[in-house]
mmCIF file of C-alpha atoms in Angstrom:
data_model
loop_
_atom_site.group_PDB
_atom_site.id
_atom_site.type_symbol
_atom_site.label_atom_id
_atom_site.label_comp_id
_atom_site.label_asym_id
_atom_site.label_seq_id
_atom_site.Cartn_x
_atom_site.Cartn_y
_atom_site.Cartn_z
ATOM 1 C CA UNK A 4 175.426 142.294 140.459
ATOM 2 C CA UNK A 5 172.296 143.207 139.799
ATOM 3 C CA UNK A 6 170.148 140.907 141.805
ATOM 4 C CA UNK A 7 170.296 137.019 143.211
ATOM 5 C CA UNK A 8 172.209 135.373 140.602
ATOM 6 C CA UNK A 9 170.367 132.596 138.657
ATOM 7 C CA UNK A 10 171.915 129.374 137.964
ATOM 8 C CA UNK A 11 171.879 127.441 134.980
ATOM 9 C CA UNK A 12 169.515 124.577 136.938
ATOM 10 C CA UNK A 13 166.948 127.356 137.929
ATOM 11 C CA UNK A 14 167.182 129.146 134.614
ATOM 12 C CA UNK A 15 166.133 125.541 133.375
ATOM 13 C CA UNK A 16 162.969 124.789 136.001
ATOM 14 C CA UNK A 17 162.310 128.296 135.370
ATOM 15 C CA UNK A 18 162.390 128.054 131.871
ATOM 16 C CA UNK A 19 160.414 124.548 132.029
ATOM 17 C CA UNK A 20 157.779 126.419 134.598
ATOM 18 C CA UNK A 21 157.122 129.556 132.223
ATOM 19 C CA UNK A 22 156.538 126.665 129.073
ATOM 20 C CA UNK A 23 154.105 124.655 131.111
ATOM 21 C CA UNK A 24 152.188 128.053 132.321
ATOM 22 C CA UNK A 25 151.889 128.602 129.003
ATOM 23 C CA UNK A 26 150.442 124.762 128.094
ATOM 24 C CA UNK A 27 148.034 125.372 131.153
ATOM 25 C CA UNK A 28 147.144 128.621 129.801
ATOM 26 C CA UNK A 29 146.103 127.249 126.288
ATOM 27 C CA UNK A 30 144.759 124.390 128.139
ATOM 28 C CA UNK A 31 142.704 126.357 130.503
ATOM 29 C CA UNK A 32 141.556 128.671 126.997
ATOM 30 C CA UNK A 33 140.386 125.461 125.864
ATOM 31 C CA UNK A 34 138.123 124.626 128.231
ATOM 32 C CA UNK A 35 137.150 128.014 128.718
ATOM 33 C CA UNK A 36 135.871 127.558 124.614
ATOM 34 C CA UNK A 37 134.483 124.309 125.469
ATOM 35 C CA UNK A 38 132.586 124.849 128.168
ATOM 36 C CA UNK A 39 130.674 127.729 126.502
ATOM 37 C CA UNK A 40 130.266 125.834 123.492
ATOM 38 C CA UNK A 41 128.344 122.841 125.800
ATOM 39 C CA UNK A 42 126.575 125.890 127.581
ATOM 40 C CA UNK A 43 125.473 126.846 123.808
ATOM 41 C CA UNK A 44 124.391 123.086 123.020
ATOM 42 C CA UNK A 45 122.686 122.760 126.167
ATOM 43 C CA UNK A 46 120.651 126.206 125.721
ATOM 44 C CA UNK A 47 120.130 124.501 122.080
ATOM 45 C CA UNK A 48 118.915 121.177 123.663
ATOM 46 C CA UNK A 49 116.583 122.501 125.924
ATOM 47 C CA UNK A 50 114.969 124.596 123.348
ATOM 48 C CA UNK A 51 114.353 121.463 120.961
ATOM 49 C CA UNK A 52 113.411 120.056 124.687
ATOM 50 C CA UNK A 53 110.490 123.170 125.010
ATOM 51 C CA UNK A 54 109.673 122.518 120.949
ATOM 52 C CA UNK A 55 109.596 118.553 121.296
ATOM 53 C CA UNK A 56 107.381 119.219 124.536
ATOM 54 C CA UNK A 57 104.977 122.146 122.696
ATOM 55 C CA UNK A 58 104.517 119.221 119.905
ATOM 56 C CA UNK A 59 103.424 116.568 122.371
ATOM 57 C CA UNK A 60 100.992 118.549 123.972
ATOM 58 C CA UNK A 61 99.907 119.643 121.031
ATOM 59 C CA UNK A 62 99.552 115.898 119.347
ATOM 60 C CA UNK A 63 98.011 114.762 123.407
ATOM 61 C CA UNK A 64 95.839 117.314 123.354
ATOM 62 C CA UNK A 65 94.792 116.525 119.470
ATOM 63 C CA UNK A 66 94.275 112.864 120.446
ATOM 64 C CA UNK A 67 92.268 114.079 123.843
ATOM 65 C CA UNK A 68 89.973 115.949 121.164
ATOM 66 C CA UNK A 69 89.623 113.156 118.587
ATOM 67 C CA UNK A 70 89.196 110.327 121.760
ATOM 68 C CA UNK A 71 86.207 112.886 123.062
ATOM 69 C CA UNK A 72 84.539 112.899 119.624
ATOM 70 C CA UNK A 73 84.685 109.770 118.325
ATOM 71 C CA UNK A 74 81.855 108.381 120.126
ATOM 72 C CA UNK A 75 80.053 111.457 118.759
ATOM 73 C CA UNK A 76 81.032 110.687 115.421
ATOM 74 C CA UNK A 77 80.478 106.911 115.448
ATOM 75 C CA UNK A 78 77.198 107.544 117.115
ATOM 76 C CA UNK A 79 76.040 109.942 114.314
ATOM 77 C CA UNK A 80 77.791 107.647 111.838
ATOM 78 C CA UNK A 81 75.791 104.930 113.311
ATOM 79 C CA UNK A 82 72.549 107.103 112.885
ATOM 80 C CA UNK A 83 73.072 107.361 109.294
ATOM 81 C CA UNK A 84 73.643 103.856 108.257
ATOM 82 C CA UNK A 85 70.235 103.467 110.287
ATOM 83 C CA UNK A 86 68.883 105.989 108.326
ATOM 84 C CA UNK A 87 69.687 104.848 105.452
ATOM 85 C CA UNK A 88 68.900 101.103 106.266
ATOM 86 C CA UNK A 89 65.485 102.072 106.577
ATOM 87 C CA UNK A 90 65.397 104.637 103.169
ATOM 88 C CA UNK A 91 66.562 101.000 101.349
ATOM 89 C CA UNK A 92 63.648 98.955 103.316
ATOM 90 C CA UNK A 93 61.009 101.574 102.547
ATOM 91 C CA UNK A 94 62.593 101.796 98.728
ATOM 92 C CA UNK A 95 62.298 97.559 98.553
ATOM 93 C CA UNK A 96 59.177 97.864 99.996
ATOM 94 C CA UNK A 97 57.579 100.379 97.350
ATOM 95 C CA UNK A 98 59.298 98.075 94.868
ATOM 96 C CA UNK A 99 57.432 95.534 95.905
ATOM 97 C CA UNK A 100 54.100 97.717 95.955
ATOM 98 C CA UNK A 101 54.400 99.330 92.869
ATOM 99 C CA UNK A 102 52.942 96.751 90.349
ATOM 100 C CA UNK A 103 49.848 96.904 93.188
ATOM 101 C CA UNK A 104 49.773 100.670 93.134
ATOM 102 C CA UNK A 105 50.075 100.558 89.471
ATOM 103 C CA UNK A 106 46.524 98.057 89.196
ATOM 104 C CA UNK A 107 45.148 100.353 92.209
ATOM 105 C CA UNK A 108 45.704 103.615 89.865
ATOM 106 C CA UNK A 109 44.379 101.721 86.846
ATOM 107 C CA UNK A 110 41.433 100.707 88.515
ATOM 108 C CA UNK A 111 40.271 103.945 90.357
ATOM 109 C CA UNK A 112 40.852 105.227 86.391
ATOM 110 C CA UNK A 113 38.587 103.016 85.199
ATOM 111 C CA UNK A 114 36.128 103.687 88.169
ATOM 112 C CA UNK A 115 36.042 107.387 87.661
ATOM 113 C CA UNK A 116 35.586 106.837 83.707
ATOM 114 C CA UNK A 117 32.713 104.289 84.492
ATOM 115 C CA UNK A 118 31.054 107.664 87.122
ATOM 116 C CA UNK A 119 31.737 110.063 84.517
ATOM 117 C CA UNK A 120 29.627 108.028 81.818
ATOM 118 C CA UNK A 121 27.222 107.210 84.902
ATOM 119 C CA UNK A 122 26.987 111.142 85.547
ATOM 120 C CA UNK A 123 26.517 111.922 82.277
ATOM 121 C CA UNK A 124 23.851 109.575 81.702
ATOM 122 C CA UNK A 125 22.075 110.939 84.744
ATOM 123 C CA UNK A 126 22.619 114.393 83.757
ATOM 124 C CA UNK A 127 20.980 113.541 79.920
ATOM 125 C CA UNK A 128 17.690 111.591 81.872
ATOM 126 C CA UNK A 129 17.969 115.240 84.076
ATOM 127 C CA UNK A 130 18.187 113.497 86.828
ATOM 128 C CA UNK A 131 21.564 115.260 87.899
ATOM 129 C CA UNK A 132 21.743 119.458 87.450
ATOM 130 C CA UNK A 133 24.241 119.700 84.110
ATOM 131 C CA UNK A 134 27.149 121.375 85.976
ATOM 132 C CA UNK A 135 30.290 120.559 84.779
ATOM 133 C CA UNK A 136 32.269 119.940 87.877
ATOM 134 C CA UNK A 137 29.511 118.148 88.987
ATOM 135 C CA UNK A 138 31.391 114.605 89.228
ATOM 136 C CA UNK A 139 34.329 116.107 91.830
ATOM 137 C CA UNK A 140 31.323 117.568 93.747
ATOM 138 C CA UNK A 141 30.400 114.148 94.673
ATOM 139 C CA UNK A 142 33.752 112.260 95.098
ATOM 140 C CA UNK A 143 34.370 115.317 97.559
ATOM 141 C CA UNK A 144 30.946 114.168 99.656
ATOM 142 C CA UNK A 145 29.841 117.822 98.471
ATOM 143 C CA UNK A 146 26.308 116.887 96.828
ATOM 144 C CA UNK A 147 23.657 115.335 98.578
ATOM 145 C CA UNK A 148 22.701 112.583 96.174
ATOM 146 C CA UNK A 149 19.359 111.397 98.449
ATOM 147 C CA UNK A 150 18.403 114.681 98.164
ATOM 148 C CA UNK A 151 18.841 114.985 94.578
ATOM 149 C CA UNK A 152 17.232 112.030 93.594
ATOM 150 C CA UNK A 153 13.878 113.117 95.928
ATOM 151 C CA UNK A 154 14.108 116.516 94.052
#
């Protein structure tokens, strides 16, 4: 012979050990896939891990900025509406003055025509020199009208 004989029972274990190296080997090829494909989806996770953490910081630090200039803002906003509180008091105010400006104008009007006629007068009797801008030369204190009348 060529060799230990085999029997027909250890042809069969033999035969039964060689089919479940096989079943192991596809098993074990299996995992092997498996495992690299969780390696993958864990490198995968702990990118969106770094992305998800980038965004947070990002959004934190966004909040940190708005939280440190919202008093600014609500201060200046605050400012403002003071502002323009007082704009609306000093417009109801002048409201309420204008019919009084509006007599005060009409009066000093009528004043100035009544010391235009009065100059003119005074310039006819020669009393006042006949300049022409004679009348603004007195509302601006710039004659002497003591001396004037003495001359």
């Amino acid at each position: 012979g060529r060799g230990p004989k085999v029997g027909v029972e250890e042809a069969g274990q033999l035969e039964d050990l060689q089919h479940r190296a096989q079943l192991l080997q596809q098993v074990e090829k299996k995992l092997v896939e498996a495992n690299k494909q969780i390696i993958d989806k864990e490198a995968e996770v702990r990118k969106l891990e770094a992305r998800a953490e980038e965004y947070e910081n990002a959004w934190n630090q966004k909040a940190e900025d708005f939280r440190t200039s919202y008093p600014n803002i609500r201060a200046h906003l605050q400012r403002k509406s003071m502002v323009l509180q007082q704009i609306k008091a000093n417009n109801q105010i002048l409201e309420q003055e204008r019919p009084r400006t509006r007599a005060l104008e009409a009066e000093l009007h009528q004043q100035k025509a009544q010391l235009r006629s009065l100059v003119r007068s005074l310039q006819e009797a020669r009393l006042l020199p006949p300049r022409p801008n004679i009348l603004s030369e007195i509302l601006q204190g710039q004659v002497d009208l003591l001396a004037l009348a003495r001359s």
